[in-house]
Structures are given as C-alpha cells and as structure tokens.
PDB file of N, CA and C in Angstrom:
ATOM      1  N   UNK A   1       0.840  -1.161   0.000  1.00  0.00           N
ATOM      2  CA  UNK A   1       0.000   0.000   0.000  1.00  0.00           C
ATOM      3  C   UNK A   1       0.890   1.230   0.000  1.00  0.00           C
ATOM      4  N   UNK A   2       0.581   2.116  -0.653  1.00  0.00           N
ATOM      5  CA  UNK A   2       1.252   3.738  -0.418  1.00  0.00           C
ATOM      6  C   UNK A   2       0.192   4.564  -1.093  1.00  0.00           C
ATOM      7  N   UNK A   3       0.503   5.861  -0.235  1.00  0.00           N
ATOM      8  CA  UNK A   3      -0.790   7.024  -1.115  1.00  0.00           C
ATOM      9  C   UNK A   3      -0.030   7.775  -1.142  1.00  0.00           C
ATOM     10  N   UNK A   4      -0.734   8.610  -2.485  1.00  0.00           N
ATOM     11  CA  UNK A   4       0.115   9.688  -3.438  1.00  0.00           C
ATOM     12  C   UNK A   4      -0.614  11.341  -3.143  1.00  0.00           C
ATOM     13  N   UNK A   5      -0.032  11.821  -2.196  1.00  0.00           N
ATOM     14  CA  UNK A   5      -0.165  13.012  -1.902  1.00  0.00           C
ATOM     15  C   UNK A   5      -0.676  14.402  -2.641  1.00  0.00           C
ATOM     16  N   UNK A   6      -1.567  15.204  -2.311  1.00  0.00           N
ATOM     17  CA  UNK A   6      -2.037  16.171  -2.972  1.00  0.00           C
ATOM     18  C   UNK A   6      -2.681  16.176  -4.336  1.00  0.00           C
ATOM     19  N   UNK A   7      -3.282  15.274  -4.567  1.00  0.00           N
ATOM     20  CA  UNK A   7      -3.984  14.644  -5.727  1.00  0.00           C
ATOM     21  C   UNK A   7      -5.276  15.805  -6.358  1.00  0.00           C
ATOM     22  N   UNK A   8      -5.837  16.692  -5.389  1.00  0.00           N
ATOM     23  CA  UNK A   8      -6.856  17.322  -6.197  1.00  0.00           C
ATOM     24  C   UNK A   8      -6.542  18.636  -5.451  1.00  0.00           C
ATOM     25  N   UNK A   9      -7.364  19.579  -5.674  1.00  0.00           N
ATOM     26  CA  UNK A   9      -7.370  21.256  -5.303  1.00  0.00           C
ATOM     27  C   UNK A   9      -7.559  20.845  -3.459  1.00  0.00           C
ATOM     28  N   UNK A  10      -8.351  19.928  -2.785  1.00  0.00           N
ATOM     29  CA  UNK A  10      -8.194  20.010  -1.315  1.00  0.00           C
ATOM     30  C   UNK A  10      -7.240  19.092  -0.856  1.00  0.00           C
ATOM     31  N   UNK A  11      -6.025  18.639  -1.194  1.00  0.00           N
ATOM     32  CA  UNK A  11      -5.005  17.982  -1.242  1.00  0.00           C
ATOM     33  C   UNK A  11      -5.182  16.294  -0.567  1.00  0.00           C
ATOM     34  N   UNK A  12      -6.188  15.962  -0.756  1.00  0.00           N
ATOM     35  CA  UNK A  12      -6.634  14.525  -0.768  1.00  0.00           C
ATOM     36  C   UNK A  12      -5.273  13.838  -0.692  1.00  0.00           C
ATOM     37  N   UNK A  13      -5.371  12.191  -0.110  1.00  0.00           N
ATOM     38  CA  UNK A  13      -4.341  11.228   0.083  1.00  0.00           C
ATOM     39  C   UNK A  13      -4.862  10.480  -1.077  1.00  0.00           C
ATOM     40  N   UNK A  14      -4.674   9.577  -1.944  1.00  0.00           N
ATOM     41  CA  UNK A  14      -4.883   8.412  -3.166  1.00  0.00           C
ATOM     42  C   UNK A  14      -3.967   7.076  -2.175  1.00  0.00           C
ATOM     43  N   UNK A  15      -4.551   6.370  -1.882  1.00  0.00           N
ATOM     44  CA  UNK A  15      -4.502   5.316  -1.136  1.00  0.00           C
ATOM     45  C   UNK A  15      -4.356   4.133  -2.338  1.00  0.00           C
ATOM     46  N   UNK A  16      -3.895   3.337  -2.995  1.00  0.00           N
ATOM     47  CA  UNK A  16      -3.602   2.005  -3.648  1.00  0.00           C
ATOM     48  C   UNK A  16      -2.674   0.671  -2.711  1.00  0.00           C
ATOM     49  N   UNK A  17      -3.977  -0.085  -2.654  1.00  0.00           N
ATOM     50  CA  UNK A  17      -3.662  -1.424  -2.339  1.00  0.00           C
ATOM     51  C   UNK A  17      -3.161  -2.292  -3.603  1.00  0.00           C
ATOM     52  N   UNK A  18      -2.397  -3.047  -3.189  1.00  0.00           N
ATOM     53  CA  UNK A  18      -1.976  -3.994  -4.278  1.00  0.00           C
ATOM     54  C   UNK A  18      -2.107  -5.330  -3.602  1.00  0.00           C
ATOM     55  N   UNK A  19      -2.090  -6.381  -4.327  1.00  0.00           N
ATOM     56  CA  UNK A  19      -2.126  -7.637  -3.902  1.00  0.00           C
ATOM     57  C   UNK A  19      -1.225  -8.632  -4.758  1.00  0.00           C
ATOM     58  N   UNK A  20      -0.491  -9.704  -4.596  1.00  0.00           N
ATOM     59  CA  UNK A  20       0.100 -10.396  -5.455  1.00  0.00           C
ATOM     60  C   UNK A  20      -0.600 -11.675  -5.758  1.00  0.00           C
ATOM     61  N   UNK A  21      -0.210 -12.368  -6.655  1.00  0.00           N
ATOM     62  CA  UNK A  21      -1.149 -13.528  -6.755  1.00  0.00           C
ATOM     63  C   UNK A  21      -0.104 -15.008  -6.859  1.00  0.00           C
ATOM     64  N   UNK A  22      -0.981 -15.850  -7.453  1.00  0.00           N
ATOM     65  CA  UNK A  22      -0.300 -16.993  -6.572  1.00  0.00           C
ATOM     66  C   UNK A  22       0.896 -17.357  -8.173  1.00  0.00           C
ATOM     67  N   UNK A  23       0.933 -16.490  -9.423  1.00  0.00           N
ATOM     68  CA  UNK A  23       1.672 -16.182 -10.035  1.00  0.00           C
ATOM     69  C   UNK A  23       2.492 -15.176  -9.927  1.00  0.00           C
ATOM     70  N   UNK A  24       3.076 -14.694  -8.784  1.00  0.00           N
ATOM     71  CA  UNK A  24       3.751 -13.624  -8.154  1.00  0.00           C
ATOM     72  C   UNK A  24       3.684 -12.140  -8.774  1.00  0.00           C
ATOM     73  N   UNK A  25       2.565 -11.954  -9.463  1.00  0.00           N
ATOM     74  CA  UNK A  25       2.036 -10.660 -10.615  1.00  0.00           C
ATOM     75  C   UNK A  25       1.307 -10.081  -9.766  1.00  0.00           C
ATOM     76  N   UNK A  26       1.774  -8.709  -9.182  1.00  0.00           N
ATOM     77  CA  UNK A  26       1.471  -7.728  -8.483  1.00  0.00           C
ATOM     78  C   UNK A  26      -0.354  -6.899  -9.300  1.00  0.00           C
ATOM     79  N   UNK A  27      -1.081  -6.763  -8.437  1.00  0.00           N
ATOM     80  CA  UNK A  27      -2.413  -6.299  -8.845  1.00  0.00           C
ATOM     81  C   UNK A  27      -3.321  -5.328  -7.971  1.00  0.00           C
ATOM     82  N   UNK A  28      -3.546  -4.096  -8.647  1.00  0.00           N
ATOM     83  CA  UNK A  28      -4.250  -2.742  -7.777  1.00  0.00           C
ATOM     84  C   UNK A  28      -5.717  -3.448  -7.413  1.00  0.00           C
ATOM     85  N   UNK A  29      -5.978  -3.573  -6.472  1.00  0.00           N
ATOM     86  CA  UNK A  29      -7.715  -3.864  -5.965  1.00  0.00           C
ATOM     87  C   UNK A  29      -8.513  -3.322  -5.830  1.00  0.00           C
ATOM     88  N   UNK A  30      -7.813  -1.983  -4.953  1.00  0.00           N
ATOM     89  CA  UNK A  30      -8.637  -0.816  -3.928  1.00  0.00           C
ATOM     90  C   UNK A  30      -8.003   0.193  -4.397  1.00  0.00           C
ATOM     91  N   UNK A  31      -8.815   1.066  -4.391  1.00  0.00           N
ATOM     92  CA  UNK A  31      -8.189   2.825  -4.067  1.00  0.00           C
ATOM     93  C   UNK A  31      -9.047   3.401  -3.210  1.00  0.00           C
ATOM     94  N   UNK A  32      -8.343   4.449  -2.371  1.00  0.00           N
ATOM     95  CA  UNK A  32      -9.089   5.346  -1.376  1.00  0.00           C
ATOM     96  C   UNK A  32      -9.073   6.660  -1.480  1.00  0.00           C
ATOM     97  N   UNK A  33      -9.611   7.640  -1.777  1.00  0.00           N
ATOM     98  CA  UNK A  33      -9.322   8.707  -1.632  1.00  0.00           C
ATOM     99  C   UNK A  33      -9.541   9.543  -0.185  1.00  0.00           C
ATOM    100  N   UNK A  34      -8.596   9.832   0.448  1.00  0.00           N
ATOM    101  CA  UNK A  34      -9.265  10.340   2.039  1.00  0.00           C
ATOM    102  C   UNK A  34      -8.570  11.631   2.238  1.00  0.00           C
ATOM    103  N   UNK A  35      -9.125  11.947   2.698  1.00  0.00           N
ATOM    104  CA  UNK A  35      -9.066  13.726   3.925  1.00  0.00           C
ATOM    105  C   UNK A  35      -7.852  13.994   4.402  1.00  0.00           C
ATOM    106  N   UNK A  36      -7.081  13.010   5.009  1.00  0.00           N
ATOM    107  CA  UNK A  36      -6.265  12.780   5.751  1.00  0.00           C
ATOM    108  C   UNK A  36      -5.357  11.662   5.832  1.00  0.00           C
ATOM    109  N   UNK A  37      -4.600  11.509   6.719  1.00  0.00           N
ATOM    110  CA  UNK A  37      -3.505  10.166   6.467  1.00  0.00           C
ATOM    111  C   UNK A  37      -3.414   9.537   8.350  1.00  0.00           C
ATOM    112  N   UNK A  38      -4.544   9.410   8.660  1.00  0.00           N
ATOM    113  CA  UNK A  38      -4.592   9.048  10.197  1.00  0.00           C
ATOM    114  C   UNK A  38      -4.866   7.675   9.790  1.00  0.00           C
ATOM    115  N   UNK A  39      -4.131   7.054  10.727  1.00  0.00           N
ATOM    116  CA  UNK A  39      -4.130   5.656  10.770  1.00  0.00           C
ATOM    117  C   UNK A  39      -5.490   4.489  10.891  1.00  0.00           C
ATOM    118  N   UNK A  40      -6.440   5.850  11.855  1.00  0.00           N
ATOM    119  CA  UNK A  40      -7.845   5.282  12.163  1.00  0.00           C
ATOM    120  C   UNK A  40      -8.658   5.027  10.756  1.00  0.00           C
ATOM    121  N   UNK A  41      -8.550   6.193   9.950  1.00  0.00           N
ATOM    122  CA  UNK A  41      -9.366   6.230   8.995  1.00  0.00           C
ATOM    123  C   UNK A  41      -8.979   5.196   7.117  1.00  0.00           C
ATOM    124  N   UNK A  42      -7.454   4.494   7.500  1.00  0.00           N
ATOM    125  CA  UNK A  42      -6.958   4.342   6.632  1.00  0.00           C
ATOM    126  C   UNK A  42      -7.546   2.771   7.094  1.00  0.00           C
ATOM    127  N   UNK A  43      -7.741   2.340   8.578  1.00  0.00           N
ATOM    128  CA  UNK A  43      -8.076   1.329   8.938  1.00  0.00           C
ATOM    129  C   UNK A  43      -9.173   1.289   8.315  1.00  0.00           C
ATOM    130  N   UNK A  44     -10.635   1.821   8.293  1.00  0.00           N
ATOM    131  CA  UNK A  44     -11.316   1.694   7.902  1.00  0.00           C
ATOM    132  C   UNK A  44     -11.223   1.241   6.696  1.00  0.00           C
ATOM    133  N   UNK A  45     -10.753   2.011   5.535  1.00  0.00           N
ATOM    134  CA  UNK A  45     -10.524   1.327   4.021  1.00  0.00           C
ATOM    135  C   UNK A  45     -10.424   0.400   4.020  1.00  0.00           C
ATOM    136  N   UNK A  46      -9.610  -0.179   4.912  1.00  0.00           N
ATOM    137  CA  UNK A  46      -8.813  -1.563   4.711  1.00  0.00           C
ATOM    138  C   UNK A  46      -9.561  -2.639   5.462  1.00  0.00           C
ATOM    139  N   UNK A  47     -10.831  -2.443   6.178  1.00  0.00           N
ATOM    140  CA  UNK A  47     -11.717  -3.395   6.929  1.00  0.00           C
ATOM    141  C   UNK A  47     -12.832  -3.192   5.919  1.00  0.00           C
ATOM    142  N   UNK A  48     -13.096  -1.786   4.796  1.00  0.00           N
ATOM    143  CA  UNK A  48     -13.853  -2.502   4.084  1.00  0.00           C
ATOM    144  C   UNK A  48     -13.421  -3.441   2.408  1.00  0.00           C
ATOM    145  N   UNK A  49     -12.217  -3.545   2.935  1.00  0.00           N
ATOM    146  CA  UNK A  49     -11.041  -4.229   1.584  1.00  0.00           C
ATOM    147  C   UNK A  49     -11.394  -5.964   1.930  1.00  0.00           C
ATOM    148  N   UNK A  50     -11.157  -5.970   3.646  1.00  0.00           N
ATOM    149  CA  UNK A  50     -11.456  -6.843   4.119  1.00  0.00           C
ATOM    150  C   UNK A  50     -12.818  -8.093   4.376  1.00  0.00           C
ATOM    151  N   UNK A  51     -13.635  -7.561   4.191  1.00  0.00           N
ATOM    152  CA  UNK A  51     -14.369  -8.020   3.892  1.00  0.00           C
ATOM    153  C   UNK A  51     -15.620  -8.090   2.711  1.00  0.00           C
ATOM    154  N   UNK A  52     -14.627  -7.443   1.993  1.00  0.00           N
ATOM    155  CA  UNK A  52     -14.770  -7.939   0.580  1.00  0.00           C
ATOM    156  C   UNK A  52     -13.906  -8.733   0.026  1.00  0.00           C
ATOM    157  N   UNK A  53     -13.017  -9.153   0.297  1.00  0.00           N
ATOM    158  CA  UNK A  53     -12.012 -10.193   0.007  1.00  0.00           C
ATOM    159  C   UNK A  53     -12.651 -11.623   0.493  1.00  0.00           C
ATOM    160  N   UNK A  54     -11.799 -12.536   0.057  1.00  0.00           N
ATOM    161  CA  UNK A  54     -11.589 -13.862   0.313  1.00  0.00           C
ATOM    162  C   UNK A  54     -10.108 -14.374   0.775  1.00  0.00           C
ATOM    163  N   UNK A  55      -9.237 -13.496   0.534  1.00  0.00           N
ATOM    164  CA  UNK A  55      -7.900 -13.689   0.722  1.00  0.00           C
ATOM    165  C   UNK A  55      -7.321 -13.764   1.981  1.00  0.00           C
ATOM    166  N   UNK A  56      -6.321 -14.419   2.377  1.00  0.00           N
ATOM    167  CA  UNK A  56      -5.638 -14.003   3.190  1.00  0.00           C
ATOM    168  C   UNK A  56      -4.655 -13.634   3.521  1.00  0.00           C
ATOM    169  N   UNK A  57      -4.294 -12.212   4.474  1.00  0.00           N
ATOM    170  CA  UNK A  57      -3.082 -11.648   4.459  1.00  0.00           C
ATOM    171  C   UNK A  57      -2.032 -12.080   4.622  1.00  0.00           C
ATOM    172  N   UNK A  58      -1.127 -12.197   4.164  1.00  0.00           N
ATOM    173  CA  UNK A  58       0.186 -12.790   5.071  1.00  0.00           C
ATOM    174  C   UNK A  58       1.005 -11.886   5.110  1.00  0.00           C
ATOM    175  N   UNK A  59       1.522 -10.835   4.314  1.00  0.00           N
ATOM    176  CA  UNK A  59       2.678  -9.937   4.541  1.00  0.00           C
ATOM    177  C   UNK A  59       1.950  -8.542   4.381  1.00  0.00           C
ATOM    178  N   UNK A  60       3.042  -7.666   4.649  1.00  0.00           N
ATOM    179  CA  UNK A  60       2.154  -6.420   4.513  1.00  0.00           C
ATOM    180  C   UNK A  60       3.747  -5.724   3.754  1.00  0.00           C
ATOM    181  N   UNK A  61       3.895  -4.895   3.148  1.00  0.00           N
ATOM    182  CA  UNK A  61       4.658  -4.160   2.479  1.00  0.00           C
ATOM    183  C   UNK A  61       4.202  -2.261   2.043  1.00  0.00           C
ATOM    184  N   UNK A  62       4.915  -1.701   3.145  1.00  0.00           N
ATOM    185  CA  UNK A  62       4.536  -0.297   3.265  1.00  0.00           C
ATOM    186  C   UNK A  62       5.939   0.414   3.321  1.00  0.00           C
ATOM    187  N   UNK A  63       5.793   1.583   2.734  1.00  0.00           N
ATOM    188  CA  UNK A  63       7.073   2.710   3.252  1.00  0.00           C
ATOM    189  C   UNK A  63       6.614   2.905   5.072  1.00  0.00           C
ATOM    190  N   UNK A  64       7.846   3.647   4.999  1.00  0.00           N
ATOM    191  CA  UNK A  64       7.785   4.520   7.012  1.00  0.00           C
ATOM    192  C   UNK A  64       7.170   4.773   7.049  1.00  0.00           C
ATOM    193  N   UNK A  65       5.736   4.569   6.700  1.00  0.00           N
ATOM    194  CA  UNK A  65       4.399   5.862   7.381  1.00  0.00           C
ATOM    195  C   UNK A  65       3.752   5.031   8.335  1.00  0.00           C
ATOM    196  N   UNK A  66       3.733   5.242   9.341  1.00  0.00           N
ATOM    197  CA  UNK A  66       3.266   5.185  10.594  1.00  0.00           C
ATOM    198  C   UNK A  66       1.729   5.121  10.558  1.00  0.00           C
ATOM    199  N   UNK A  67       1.012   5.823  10.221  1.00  0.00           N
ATOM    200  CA  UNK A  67      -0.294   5.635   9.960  1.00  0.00           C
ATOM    201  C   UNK A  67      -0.891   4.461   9.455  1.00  0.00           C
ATOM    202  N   UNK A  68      -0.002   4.515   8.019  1.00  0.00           N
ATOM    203  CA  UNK A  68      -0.294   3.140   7.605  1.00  0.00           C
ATOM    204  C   UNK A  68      -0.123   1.914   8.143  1.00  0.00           C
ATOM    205  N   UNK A  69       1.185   1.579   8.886  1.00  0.00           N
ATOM    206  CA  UNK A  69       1.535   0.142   9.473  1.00  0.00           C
ATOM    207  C   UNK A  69       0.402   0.665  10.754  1.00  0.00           C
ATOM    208  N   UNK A  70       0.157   1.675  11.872  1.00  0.00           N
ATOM    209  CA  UNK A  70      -0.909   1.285  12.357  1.00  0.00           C
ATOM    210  C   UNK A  70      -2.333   0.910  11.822  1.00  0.00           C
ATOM    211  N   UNK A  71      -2.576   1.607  10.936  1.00  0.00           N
ATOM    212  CA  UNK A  71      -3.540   0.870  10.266  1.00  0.00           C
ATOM    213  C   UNK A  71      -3.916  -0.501   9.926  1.00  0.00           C
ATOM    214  N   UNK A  72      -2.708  -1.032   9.251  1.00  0.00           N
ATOM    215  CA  UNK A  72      -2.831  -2.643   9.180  1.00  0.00           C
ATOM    216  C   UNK A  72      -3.191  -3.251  10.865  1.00  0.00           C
ATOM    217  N   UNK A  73      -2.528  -2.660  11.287  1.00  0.00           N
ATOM    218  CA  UNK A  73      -2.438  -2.918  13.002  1.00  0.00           C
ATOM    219  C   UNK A  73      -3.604  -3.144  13.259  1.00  0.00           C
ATOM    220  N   UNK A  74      -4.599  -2.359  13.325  1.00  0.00           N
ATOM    221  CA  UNK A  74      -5.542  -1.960  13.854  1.00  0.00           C
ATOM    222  C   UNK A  74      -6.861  -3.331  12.684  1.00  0.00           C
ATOM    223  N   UNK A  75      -6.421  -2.842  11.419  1.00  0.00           N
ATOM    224  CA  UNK A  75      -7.404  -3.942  10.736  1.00  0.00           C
ATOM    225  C   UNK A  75      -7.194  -5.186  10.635  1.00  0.00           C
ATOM    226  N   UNK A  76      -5.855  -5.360  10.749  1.00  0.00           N
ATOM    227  CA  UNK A  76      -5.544  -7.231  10.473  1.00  0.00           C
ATOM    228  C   UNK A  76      -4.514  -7.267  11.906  1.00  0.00           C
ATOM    229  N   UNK A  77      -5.728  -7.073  13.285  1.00  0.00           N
ATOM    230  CA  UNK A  77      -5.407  -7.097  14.815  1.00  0.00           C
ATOM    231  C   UNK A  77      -4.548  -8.392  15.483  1.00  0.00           C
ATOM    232  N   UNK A  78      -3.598  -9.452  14.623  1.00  0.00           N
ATOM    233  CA  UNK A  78      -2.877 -10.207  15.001  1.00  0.00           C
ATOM    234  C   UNK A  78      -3.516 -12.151  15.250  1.00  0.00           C
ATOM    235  N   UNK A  79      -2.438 -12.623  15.647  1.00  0.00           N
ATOM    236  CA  UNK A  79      -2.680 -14.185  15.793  1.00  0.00           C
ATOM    237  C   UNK A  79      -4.058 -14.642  16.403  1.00  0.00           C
ATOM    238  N   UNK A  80      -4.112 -14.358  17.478  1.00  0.00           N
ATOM    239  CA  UNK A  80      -5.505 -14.273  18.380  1.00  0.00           C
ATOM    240  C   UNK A  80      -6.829 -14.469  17.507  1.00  0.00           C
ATOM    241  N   UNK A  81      -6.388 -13.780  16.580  1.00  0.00           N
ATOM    242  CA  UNK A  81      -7.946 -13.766  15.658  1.00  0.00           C
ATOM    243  C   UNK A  81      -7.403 -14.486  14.463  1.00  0.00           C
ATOM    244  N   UNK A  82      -6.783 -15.491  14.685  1.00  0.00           N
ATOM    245  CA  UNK A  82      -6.384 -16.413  13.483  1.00  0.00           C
ATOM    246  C   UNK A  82      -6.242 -15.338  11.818  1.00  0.00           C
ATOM    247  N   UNK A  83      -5.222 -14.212  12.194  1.00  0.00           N
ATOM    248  CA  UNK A  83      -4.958 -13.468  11.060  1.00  0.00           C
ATOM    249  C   UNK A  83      -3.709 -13.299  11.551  1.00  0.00           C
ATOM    250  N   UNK A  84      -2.945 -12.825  10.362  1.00  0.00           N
ATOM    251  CA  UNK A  84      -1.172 -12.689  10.252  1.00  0.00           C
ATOM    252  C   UNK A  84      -0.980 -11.623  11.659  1.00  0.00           C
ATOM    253  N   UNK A  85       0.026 -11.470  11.903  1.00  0.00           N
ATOM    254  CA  UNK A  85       0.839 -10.136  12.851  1.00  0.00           C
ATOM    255  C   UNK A  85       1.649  -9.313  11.941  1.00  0.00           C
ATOM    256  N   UNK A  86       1.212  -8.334  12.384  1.00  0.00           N
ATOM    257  CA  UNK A  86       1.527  -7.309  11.643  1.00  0.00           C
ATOM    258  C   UNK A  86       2.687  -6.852  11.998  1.00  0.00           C
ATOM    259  N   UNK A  87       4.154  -6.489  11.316  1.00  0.00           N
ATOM    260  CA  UNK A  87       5.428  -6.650  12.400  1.00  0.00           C
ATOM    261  C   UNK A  87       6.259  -5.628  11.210  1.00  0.00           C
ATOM    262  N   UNK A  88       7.004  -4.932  12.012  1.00  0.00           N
ATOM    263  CA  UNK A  88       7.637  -3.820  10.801  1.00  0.00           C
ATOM    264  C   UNK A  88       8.917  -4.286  10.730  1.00  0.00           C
ATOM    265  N   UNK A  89       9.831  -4.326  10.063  1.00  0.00           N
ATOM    266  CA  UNK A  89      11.386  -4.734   9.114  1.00  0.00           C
ATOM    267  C   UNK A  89      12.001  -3.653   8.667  1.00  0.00           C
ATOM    268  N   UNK A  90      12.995  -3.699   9.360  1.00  0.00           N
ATOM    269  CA  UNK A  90      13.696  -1.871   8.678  1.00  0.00           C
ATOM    270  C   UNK A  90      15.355  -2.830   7.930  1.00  0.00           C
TER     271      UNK A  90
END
C-alpha cells in the first residue's frame, strides 16, 4: 500500500492497495481517496477491503508511514484472531 499526496485542489491522500497472486504478478484492488492520512481512517478502508475479500493476508509491504503500518495494526489485529501479525522490518 502507499498514497500519493495532494492529488486534487483540497489535497486529498490516493490510497492504492496492491495484492500479489499466486503467479507472483502484483495487482491494484482498492483505491481510497481520504481527507487525511490518520491511521484510524486508513483502517477503515482496509476493513472494508477486508471483507470484501476472500484472501488471506500474510505480509504487509509499506514505506515509514506510521499511519499506515498502524492501520494494518488496527485492521488485520494479530494471531488471536487467526490473522497474520503485523510486524515492521527496517
């Protein structure tokens, strides 16, 4: 996931999810356009990504933005709920 900054006259975030497939060919699913870049609201996108899917997460791949890895945080909430952990790699 990464969003592309200042996209219209009220400087909107462009949010693109990608997904890979089981032919390792990278594919856009989702886009978001949002207000802001808070982690709460990026969660949301991504819980309604979530259950529109069938898939399941296993990795997550983001730049440093903080918002975003809380976000995953917050939507794909760890082992407990028989979903991946969300874990950052520098």
């Amino acid at each position: 996931m990464d969003s592309t900054h200042k996209t219209n006259q009220l400087e909107w975030k462009l949010f693109t999810l990608m997904v890979r497939d089981q032919y390792a060919c990278w594919h856009s699913v989702a886009y978001a356009l949002l207000s802001n870049e808070f982690g709460e609201l990026i969660a949301e996108f991504l819980l309604v990504v979530k259950r529109w899917s069938t898939w399941n997460l296993r990795y997550v791949l983001t730049d440093d933005s903080a918002a975003e890895i809380k976000a995953f945080r917050l939507a794909f909430f760890g082992l407990s709920a028989g979903e991946t952990e969300a874990c950052t790699y520098f």
